[in-house]
C-alpha atoms as an extended CHARMM CRD file, in Angstrom:
* protein
*
       222  EXT
         1         1  MET       CA             80.4280000000      144.6970000000       72.4360000000  PROA      1               0.0000000000
         2         2  ALA       CA             78.8030000000      141.3830000000       73.3650000000  PROA      2               0.0000000000
         3         3  GLY       CA             75.7900000000      141.5950000000       75.6310000000  PROA      3               0.0000000000
         4         4  LYS       CA             75.6610000000      140.2380000000       79.1530000000  PROA      4               0.0000000000
         5         5  PRO       CA             75.2380000000      136.4900000000       79.5820000000  PROA      5               0.0000000000
         6         6  LYS       CA             71.5600000000      135.6090000000       79.9950000000  PROA      6               0.0000000000
         7         7  LEU       CA             70.6030000000      132.8230000000       82.3770000000  PROA      7               0.0000000000
         8         8  HSD       CA             67.4160000000      130.8000000000       81.8430000000  PROA      8               0.0000000000
         9         9  TYR       CA             66.2170000000      128.9490000000       84.9340000000  PROA      9               0.0000000000
        10        10  THR       CA             63.6990000000      128.9930000000       87.7380000000  PROA      10              0.0000000000
        11        11  LYS       CA             63.8540000000      131.7260000000       90.3790000000  PROA      11              0.0000000000
        12        12  GLY       CA             65.8040000000      129.5300000000       92.7700000000  PROA      12              0.0000000000
        13        13  ARG       CA             69.1800000000      127.9230000000       93.3290000000  PROA      13              0.0000000000
        14        14  GLY       CA             69.1620000000      124.4500000000       91.8100000000  PROA      14              0.0000000000
        15        15  LYS       CA             71.8620000000      123.7090000000       89.2630000000  PROA      15              0.0000000000
        16        16  MET       CA             72.0720000000      127.3240000000       88.1130000000  PROA      16              0.0000000000
        17        17  GLU       CA             73.3460000000      128.6790000000       91.4240000000  PROA      17              0.0000000000
        18        18  SER       CA             76.9400000000      127.5440000000       90.8720000000  PROA      18              0.0000000000
        19        19  ILE       CA             76.8600000000      129.3010000000       87.4930000000  PROA      19              0.0000000000
        20        20  ARG       CA             75.6830000000      132.5150000000       89.1780000000  PROA      20              0.0000000000
        21        21  TRP       CA             78.4760000000      132.1350000000       91.7340000000  PROA      21              0.0000000000
        22        22  LEU       CA             81.1830000000      131.6620000000       89.1170000000  PROA      22              0.0000000000
        23        23  LEU       CA             80.0740000000      134.5820000000       86.9510000000  PROA      23              0.0000000000
        24        24  ALA       CA             79.8260000000      136.8030000000       90.0380000000  PROA      24              0.0000000000
        25        25  ALA       CA             83.2980000000      135.7530000000       91.2310000000  PROA      25              0.0000000000
        26        26  ALA       CA             84.6740000000      136.6130000000       87.7860000000  PROA      26              0.0000000000
        27        27  GLY       CA             83.0580000000      140.0540000000       88.0750000000  PROA      27              0.0000000000
        28        28  VAL       CA             80.7240000000      139.3930000000       85.1420000000  PROA      28              0.0000000000
        29        29  GLU       CA             77.3160000000      141.0440000000       85.1370000000  PROA      29              0.0000000000
        30        30  PHE       CA             74.5250000000      138.7880000000       83.9310000000  PROA      30              0.0000000000
        31        31  GLU       CA             70.8140000000      138.9200000000       83.2280000000  PROA      31              0.0000000000
        32        32  GLU       CA             68.2270000000      136.3480000000       84.2140000000  PROA      32              0.0000000000
        33        33  GLU       CA             65.0970000000      135.2740000000       82.4300000000  PROA      33              0.0000000000
        34        34  PHE       CA             63.0970000000      133.2270000000       84.8980000000  PROA      34              0.0000000000
        35        35  ILE       CA             61.0690000000      130.1620000000       84.0150000000  PROA      35              0.0000000000
        36        36  GLU       CA             57.9450000000      130.6530000000       86.1180000000  PROA      36              0.0000000000
        37        37  THR       CA             55.4300000000      128.3710000000       84.4240000000  PROA      37              0.0000000000
        38        38  LYS       CA             55.3320000000      125.0920000000       82.5300000000  PROA      38              0.0000000000
        39        39  GLU       CA             54.5550000000      127.1540000000       79.4130000000  PROA      39              0.0000000000
        40        40  ASP       CA             57.8020000000      129.1250000000       79.7880000000  PROA      40              0.0000000000
        41        41  LEU       CA             59.7650000000      125.8820000000       79.7460000000  PROA      41              0.0000000000
        42        42  GLU       CA             57.7740000000      124.4700000000       76.8400000000  PROA      42              0.0000000000
        43        43  LYS       CA             58.4360000000      127.6130000000       74.7860000000  PROA      43              0.0000000000
        44        44  LEU       CA             62.2060000000      127.2070000000       75.2080000000  PROA      44              0.0000000000
        45        45  ARG       CA             61.8780000000      123.5730000000       74.1760000000  PROA      45              0.0000000000
        46        46  ASN       CA             59.6180000000      124.2720000000       71.2170000000  PROA      46              0.0000000000
        47        47  ASP       CA             61.8710000000      127.0870000000       69.9840000000  PROA      47              0.0000000000
        48        48  GLY       CA             64.7450000000      124.5680000000       69.8670000000  PROA      48              0.0000000000
        49        49  PHE       CA             66.8200000000      126.4570000000       72.4320000000  PROA      49              0.0000000000
        50        50  LEU       CA             67.4460000000      123.4870000000       74.7500000000  PROA      50              0.0000000000
        51        51  LEU       CA             69.7910000000      120.9390000000       73.2130000000  PROA      51              0.0000000000
        52        52  PHE       CA             68.6240000000      118.1290000000       75.5240000000  PROA      52              0.0000000000
        53        53  GLN       CA             65.2650000000      119.6760000000       76.4850000000  PROA      53              0.0000000000
        54        54  GLN       CA             66.7320000000      120.6740000000       79.8550000000  PROA      54              0.0000000000
        55        55  VAL       CA             67.7540000000      123.7570000000       81.8000000000  PROA      55              0.0000000000
        56        56  PRO       CA             69.9960000000      125.3920000000       82.9970000000  PROA      56              0.0000000000
        57        57  MET       CA             70.6160000000      127.2320000000       79.7610000000  PROA      57              0.0000000000
        58        58  VAL       CA             72.9550000000      130.1880000000       79.3860000000  PROA      58              0.0000000000
        59        59  GLU       CA             73.1970000000      132.4910000000       76.3940000000  PROA      59              0.0000000000
        60        60  ILE       CA             76.8260000000      133.5440000000       76.1690000000  PROA      60              0.0000000000
        61        61  ASP       CA             79.1600000000      134.5390000000       73.3030000000  PROA      61              0.0000000000
        62        62  GLY       CA             76.5410000000      133.7460000000       70.6840000000  PROA      62              0.0000000000
        63        63  MET       CA             75.8930000000      130.2540000000       72.0630000000  PROA      63              0.0000000000
        64        64  ARG       CA             72.9590000000      128.7530000000       73.9030000000  PROA      64              0.0000000000
        65        65  MET       CA             74.8410000000      126.5480000000       76.3190000000  PROA      65              0.0000000000
        66        66  VAL       CA             73.2660000000      123.6970000000       78.2650000000  PROA      66              0.0000000000
        67        67  GLN       CA             74.6190000000      121.0710000000       80.6860000000  PROA      67              0.0000000000
        68        68  THR       CA             75.8260000000      122.5940000000       83.9520000000  PROA      68              0.0000000000
        69        69  ARG       CA             79.3270000000      121.1940000000       83.8180000000  PROA      69              0.0000000000
        70        70  ALA       CA             79.9080000000      122.4150000000       80.2490000000  PROA      70              0.0000000000
        71        71  ILE       CA             78.6880000000      125.9120000000       81.1350000000  PROA      71              0.0000000000
        72        72  LEU       CA             80.8650000000      126.1060000000       84.2530000000  PROA      72              0.0000000000
        73        73  SER       CA             83.9700000000      124.8180000000       82.4310000000  PROA      73              0.0000000000
        74        74  TYR       CA             83.4950000000      127.4240000000       79.7140000000  PROA      74              0.0000000000
        75        75  ILE       CA             83.1090000000      130.2830000000       82.1950000000  PROA      75              0.0000000000
        76        76  ALA       CA             86.0990000000      129.0980000000       84.2430000000  PROA      76              0.0000000000
        77        77  ALA       CA             88.3230000000      128.9180000000       81.1600000000  PROA      77              0.0000000000
        78        78  LYS       CA             87.0700000000      132.2070000000       79.7060000000  PROA      78              0.0000000000
        79        79  TYR       CA             87.7200000000      134.1710000000       82.9030000000  PROA      79              0.0000000000
        80        80  ASN       CA             91.0530000000      132.5970000000       83.8470000000  PROA      80              0.0000000000
        81        81  LEU       CA             89.7140000000      130.5430000000       86.7720000000  PROA      81              0.0000000000
        82        82  TYR       CA             90.7990000000      127.1690000000       85.3960000000  PROA      82              0.0000000000
        83        83  GLY       CA             94.5110000000      126.8650000000       86.2040000000  PROA      83              0.0000000000
        84        84  LYS       CA             97.5890000000      127.5340000000       84.1120000000  PROA      84              0.0000000000
        85        85  ASP       CA             98.1280000000      124.0500000000       82.6330000000  PROA      85              0.0000000000
        86        86  LEU       CA             96.5620000000      120.6030000000       82.2320000000  PROA      86              0.0000000000
        87        87  LYS       CA             97.7240000000      119.3540000000       85.6360000000  PROA      87              0.0000000000
        88        88  GLU       CA             96.2300000000      122.3210000000       87.4730000000  PROA      88              0.0000000000
        89        89  ARG       CA             93.0310000000      121.8960000000       85.4710000000  PROA      89              0.0000000000
        90        90  ALA       CA             92.9050000000      118.2240000000       86.4650000000  PROA      90              0.0000000000
        91        91  TRP       CA             93.2110000000      119.1300000000       90.1590000000  PROA      91              0.0000000000
        92        92  ILE       CA             90.5410000000      121.8120000000       89.8010000000  PROA      92              0.0000000000
        93        93  ASP       CA             88.2760000000      119.2630000000       88.1140000000  PROA      93              0.0000000000
        94        94  MET       CA             88.8030000000      116.7170000000       90.8930000000  PROA      94              0.0000000000
        95        95  TYR       CA             88.0850000000      119.2380000000       93.6460000000  PROA      95              0.0000000000
        96        96  VAL       CA             85.0440000000      120.5900000000       91.7900000000  PROA      96              0.0000000000
        97        97  GLU       CA             83.6240000000      117.0920000000       91.2250000000  PROA      97              0.0000000000
        98        98  GLY       CA             83.9290000000      116.4290000000       94.9580000000  PROA      98              0.0000000000
        99        99  THR       CA             82.0650000000      119.5760000000       95.9430000000  PROA      99              0.0000000000
       100       100  THR       CA             79.5080000000      118.9240000000       93.1850000000  PROA      100             0.0000000000
       101       101  ASP       CA             78.7580000000      115.5090000000       94.7050000000  PROA      101             0.0000000000
       102       102  LEU       CA             78.2590000000      117.0900000000       98.1280000000  PROA      102             0.0000000000
       103       103  MET       CA             76.1310000000      119.9610000000       96.8070000000  PROA      103             0.0000000000
       104       104  GLY       CA             74.0250000000      117.5900000000       94.7230000000  PROA      104             0.0000000000
       105       105  MET       CA             72.8700000000      115.8430000000       97.8860000000  PROA      105             0.0000000000
       106       106  ILE       CA             71.9430000000      119.1820000000       99.4530000000  PROA      106             0.0000000000
       107       107  ILE       CA             70.1110000000      120.4730000000       96.3710000000  PROA      107             0.0000000000
       108       108  TYR       CA             67.7540000000      117.4700000000       96.3800000000  PROA      108             0.0000000000
       109       109  LEU       CA             67.2500000000      117.3590000000      100.1600000000  PROA      109             0.0000000000
       110       110  PRO       CA             64.2860000000      119.8130000000      100.3180000000  PROA      110             0.0000000000
       111       111  PHE       CA             62.4210000000      117.7660000000       97.6860000000  PROA      111             0.0000000000
       112       112  GLN       CA             62.5510000000      114.5700000000       99.7390000000  PROA      112             0.0000000000
       113       113  PRO       CA             59.7290000000      113.2280000000      101.9370000000  PROA      113             0.0000000000
       114       114  ALA       CA             59.8360000000      114.4110000000      105.5410000000  PROA      114             0.0000000000
       115       115  ASP       CA             60.4490000000      110.9040000000      106.8960000000  PROA      115             0.0000000000
       116       116  THR       CA             63.6900000000      110.4650000000      104.9060000000  PROA      116             0.0000000000
       117       117  LYS       CA             64.8930000000      114.0730000000      105.0620000000  PROA      117             0.0000000000
       118       118  GLU       CA             66.2770000000      113.9120000000      108.6070000000  PROA      118             0.0000000000
       119       119  LYS       CA             68.1680000000      110.6860000000      107.9510000000  PROA      119             0.0000000000
       120       120  ASN       CA             69.6130000000      112.0450000000      104.6950000000  PROA      120             0.0000000000
       121       121  LEU       CA             70.6330000000      115.3320000000      106.3210000000  PROA      121             0.0000000000
       122       122  ALA       CA             72.5860000000      113.3880000000      108.9530000000  PROA      122             0.0000000000
       123       123  LEU       CA             74.2680000000      111.4560000000      106.1410000000  PROA      123             0.0000000000
       124       124  ILE       CA             75.1710000000      114.6860000000      104.3270000000  PROA      124             0.0000000000
       125       125  ILE       CA             76.7450000000      116.1700000000      107.4670000000  PROA      125             0.0000000000
       126       126  GLU       CA             78.6540000000      112.9450000000      108.0660000000  PROA      126             0.0000000000
       127       127  LYS       CA             79.9790000000      112.8430000000      104.4930000000  PROA      127             0.0000000000
       128       128  ALA       CA             80.8650000000      116.5500000000      104.5720000000  PROA      128             0.0000000000
       129       129  THR       CA             82.9290000000      116.1310000000      107.7370000000  PROA      129             0.0000000000
       130       130  THR       CA             84.5120000000      112.7320000000      107.0360000000  PROA      130             0.0000000000
       131       131  ARG       CA             84.8140000000      112.4380000000      103.2550000000  PROA      131             0.0000000000
       132       132  TYR       CA             84.8600000000      115.8970000000      101.6570000000  PROA      132             0.0000000000
       133       133  PHE       CA             86.0580000000      118.6680000000      103.9860000000  PROA      133             0.0000000000
       134       134  PRO       CA             89.1050000000      116.6680000000      105.2290000000  PROA      134             0.0000000000
       135       135  VAL       CA             90.3690000000      116.5500000000      101.6190000000  PROA      135             0.0000000000
       136       136  TYR       CA             90.3540000000      120.3380000000      101.2920000000  PROA      136             0.0000000000
       137       137  GLU       CA             91.7550000000      120.8640000000      104.7960000000  PROA      137             0.0000000000
       138       138  LYS       CA             94.6760000000      118.5370000000      103.9350000000  PROA      138             0.0000000000
       139       139  ALA       CA             95.2620000000      120.2330000000      100.5610000000  PROA      139             0.0000000000
       140       140  LEU       CA             95.5410000000      123.6480000000      102.2080000000  PROA      140             0.0000000000
       141       141  LYS       CA             97.8140000000      122.2280000000      104.9270000000  PROA      141             0.0000000000
       142       142  ASP       CA            100.1000000000      120.3500000000      102.5320000000  PROA      142             0.0000000000
       143       143  HSD       CA            100.9090000000      123.2960000000      100.2750000000  PROA      143             0.0000000000
       144       144  GLY       CA            100.4370000000      126.0940000000      102.8120000000  PROA      144             0.0000000000
       145       145  GLN       CA             98.9100000000      128.4330000000      100.2360000000  PROA      145             0.0000000000
       146       146  ASP       CA             95.7710000000      130.5810000000      100.2910000000  PROA      146             0.0000000000
       147       147  TYR       CA             94.0150000000      128.8070000000       97.4060000000  PROA      147             0.0000000000
       148       148  LEU       CA             93.4150000000      125.1740000000       96.5200000000  PROA      148             0.0000000000
       149       149  VAL       CA             95.3410000000      125.0860000000       93.2210000000  PROA      149             0.0000000000
       150       150  GLY       CA             98.2910000000      127.0910000000       91.8900000000  PROA      150             0.0000000000
       151       151  ASN       CA             98.1420000000      129.7000000000       94.6790000000  PROA      151             0.0000000000
       152       152  LYS       CA             95.5980000000      131.6320000000       92.6420000000  PROA      152             0.0000000000
       153       153  LEU       CA             91.8250000000      131.9440000000       92.7830000000  PROA      153             0.0000000000
       154       154  SER       CA             90.1600000000      129.2410000000       90.7010000000  PROA      154             0.0000000000
       155       155  TRP       CA             86.7920000000      127.6500000000       90.0710000000  PROA      155             0.0000000000
       156       156  ALA       CA             87.7090000000      125.0810000000       92.7720000000  PROA      156             0.0000000000
       157       157  ASP       CA             87.8340000000      127.8010000000       95.4610000000  PROA      157             0.0000000000
       158       158  VAL       CA             84.5510000000      129.4060000000       94.4160000000  PROA      158             0.0000000000
       159       159  HSD       CA             82.8070000000      126.0270000000       94.3210000000  PROA      159             0.0000000000
       160       160  LEU       CA             84.1750000000      125.0230000000       97.7310000000  PROA      160             0.0000000000
       161       161  LEU       CA             83.0070000000      128.2540000000       99.3800000000  PROA      161             0.0000000000
       162       162  GLU       CA             79.5310000000      127.7400000000       97.9200000000  PROA      162             0.0000000000
       163       163  ALA       CA             79.4820000000      124.1760000000       99.2820000000  PROA      163             0.0000000000
       164       164  ILE       CA             80.6600000000      125.2680000000      102.7340000000  PROA      164             0.0000000000
       165       165  LEU       CA             77.9420000000      127.9160000000      103.0070000000  PROA      165             0.0000000000
       166       166  MET       CA             75.2950000000      125.4200000000      101.8460000000  PROA      166             0.0000000000
       167       167  VAL       CA             76.2560000000      122.9420000000      104.5650000000  PROA      167             0.0000000000
       168       168  GLU       CA             76.4630000000      125.7070000000      107.1830000000  PROA      168             0.0000000000
       169       169  GLU       CA             72.8160000000      126.5800000000      106.5030000000  PROA      169             0.0000000000
       170       170  TYR       CA             71.9840000000      123.1800000000      108.0180000000  PROA      170             0.0000000000
       171       171  LYS       CA             74.7850000000      122.9820000000      110.6010000000  PROA      171             0.0000000000
       172       172  ALA       CA             76.3790000000      126.3020000000      111.5030000000  PROA      172             0.0000000000
       173       173  ASP       CA             79.4340000000      124.8180000000      113.2670000000  PROA      173             0.0000000000
       174       174  VAL       CA             80.2710000000      122.2380000000      110.5890000000  PROA      174             0.0000000000
       175       175  LEU       CA             83.7860000000      123.6850000000      110.1670000000  PROA      175             0.0000000000
       176       176  SER       CA             84.6120000000      123.5110000000      113.8820000000  PROA      176             0.0000000000
       177       177  ALA       CA             87.2260000000      120.7730000000      113.3110000000  PROA      177             0.0000000000
       178       178  PHE       CA             88.6870000000      122.4340000000      110.1910000000  PROA      178             0.0000000000
       179       179  PRO       CA             90.6960000000      125.5600000000      111.1320000000  PROA      179             0.0000000000
       180       180  LEU       CA             92.2590000000      125.9850000000      107.6870000000  PROA      180             0.0000000000
       181       181  LEU       CA             88.8630000000      125.8200000000      106.0070000000  PROA      181             0.0000000000
       182       182  GLN       CA             87.5470000000      128.3970000000      108.4620000000  PROA      182             0.0000000000
       183       183  ALA       CA             90.3720000000      130.7400000000      107.4360000000  PROA      183             0.0000000000
       184       184  PHE       CA             89.8040000000      129.8470000000      103.7560000000  PROA      184             0.0000000000
       185       185  LYS       CA             86.1230000000      130.7290000000      104.0850000000  PROA      185             0.0000000000
       186       186  GLY       CA             87.0400000000      134.1300000000      105.5260000000  PROA      186             0.0000000000
       187       187  ARG       CA             89.5950000000      134.8570000000      102.7860000000  PROA      187             0.0000000000
       188       188  ILE       CA             87.4710000000      133.8270000000       99.8220000000  PROA      188             0.0000000000
       189       189  SER       CA             84.3390000000      135.5270000000      101.2070000000  PROA      189             0.0000000000
       190       190  ASN       CA             86.2660000000      138.8010000000      101.3140000000  PROA      190             0.0000000000
       191       191  ILE       CA             87.3910000000      138.8030000000       97.6780000000  PROA      191             0.0000000000
       192       192  PRO       CA             85.5690000000      141.9570000000       96.4670000000  PROA      192             0.0000000000
       193       193  THR       CA             83.4970000000      140.3180000000       93.6980000000  PROA      193             0.0000000000
       194       194  ILE       CA             82.4450000000      137.4620000000       95.9790000000  PROA      194             0.0000000000
       195       195  LYS       CA             81.8160000000      139.7710000000       98.9290000000  PROA      195             0.0000000000
       196       196  LYS       CA             79.4690000000      141.7600000000       96.6960000000  PROA      196             0.0000000000
       197       197  PHE       CA             77.6110000000      138.5830000000       95.6780000000  PROA      197             0.0000000000
       198       198  LEU       CA             77.1600000000      137.6520000000       99.3440000000  PROA      198             0.0000000000
       199       199  GLN       CA             75.4890000000      140.9680000000      100.1710000000  PROA      199             0.0000000000
       200       200  PRO       CA             71.6790000000      141.2240000000      100.4390000000  PROA      200             0.0000000000
       201       201  GLY       CA             70.1090000000      142.3200000000       97.1610000000  PROA      201             0.0000000000
       202       202  SER       CA             72.5480000000      140.4250000000       94.9240000000  PROA      202             0.0000000000
       203       203  GLN       CA             71.4970000000      137.7770000000       92.3890000000  PROA      203             0.0000000000
       204       204  ARG       CA             72.3280000000      135.0220000000       94.8720000000  PROA      204             0.0000000000
       205       205  LYS       CA             69.2060000000      132.9910000000       95.5520000000  PROA      205             0.0000000000
       206       206  PRO       CA             67.8300000000      132.1400000000       99.0240000000  PROA      206             0.0000000000
       207       207  PRO       CA             67.6070000000      128.5910000000      100.3900000000  PROA      207             0.0000000000
       208       208  THR       CA             64.8740000000      126.4590000000       98.8470000000  PROA      208             0.0000000000
       209       209  ASP       CA             61.5440000000      126.7750000000      100.6720000000  PROA      209             0.0000000000
       210       210  GLU       CA             58.1300000000      125.0850000000      100.3830000000  PROA      210             0.0000000000
       211       211  LYS       CA             56.7510000000      127.7920000000       98.1000000000  PROA      211             0.0000000000
       212       212  PHE       CA             59.5900000000      127.3630000000       95.6130000000  PROA      212             0.0000000000
       213       213  ILE       CA             59.3120000000      123.5590000000       95.7630000000  PROA      213             0.0000000000
       214       214  ALA       CA             55.6380000000      123.8160000000       94.7620000000  PROA      214             0.0000000000
       215       215  VAL       CA             56.5030000000      126.0340000000       91.7680000000  PROA      215             0.0000000000
       216       216  VAL       CA             59.2800000000      123.6850000000       90.6110000000  PROA      216             0.0000000000
       217       217  LYS       CA             57.0640000000      120.6160000000       90.8880000000  PROA      217             0.0000000000
       218       218  LYS       CA             54.4430000000      122.3300000000       88.7340000000  PROA      218             0.0000000000
       219       219  ILE       CA             56.9030000000      123.4680000000       86.0550000000  PROA      219             0.0000000000
       220       220  PHE       CA             58.6950000000      120.1140000000       85.7660000000  PROA      220             0.0000000000
       221       221  ASN       CA             55.6760000000      117.8100000000       86.3630000000  PROA      221             0.0000000000
       222       222  MET       CA             57.2970000000      116.3070000000       89.4540000000  PROA      222             0.0000000000
């Protein structure tokens, strides 16, 4: 029997968090080997384990996978979270790319200077409520189903819930104008594997704080 996937990353969210989410949603147990010093990262590089010298890196099915999107696509396909045909996969990809754009802005927010942070947070909230969330609200309204694509849980749903919760950490009532997304959030949060991941003590990582920022800057020479 193949061992559990092993995740190599810092002890924080960053680009690995969506991978943790997707594995957890699929009910897959995984191990984590944390990069805590610059030397830890250099060892992975020197051992030739990082194809492009970058993390995240996931050991899975005998591969050392890098590049977030490639890792997520593989997990989604492997655990039947990637639609039933090419058209469904295309819709999942489009929805995922949208939430990835939104989450990317949030991931980098804590690393920005204080004087630009407030302005950029306002921009994120504005984009979430005018560009991104209306798309998902309309999708749910148009087809009247519980999930975004194919009336079945997919990577798109898991990614959207993660994005919603990330924005809510900055603005708790961000879904006030989106009743279908509020209901969606409740449904997806209560799927047993996801509900378990949302409980305290899971492998879900807390929001980025100053202490973690300092560690990351040291590891990556930022």
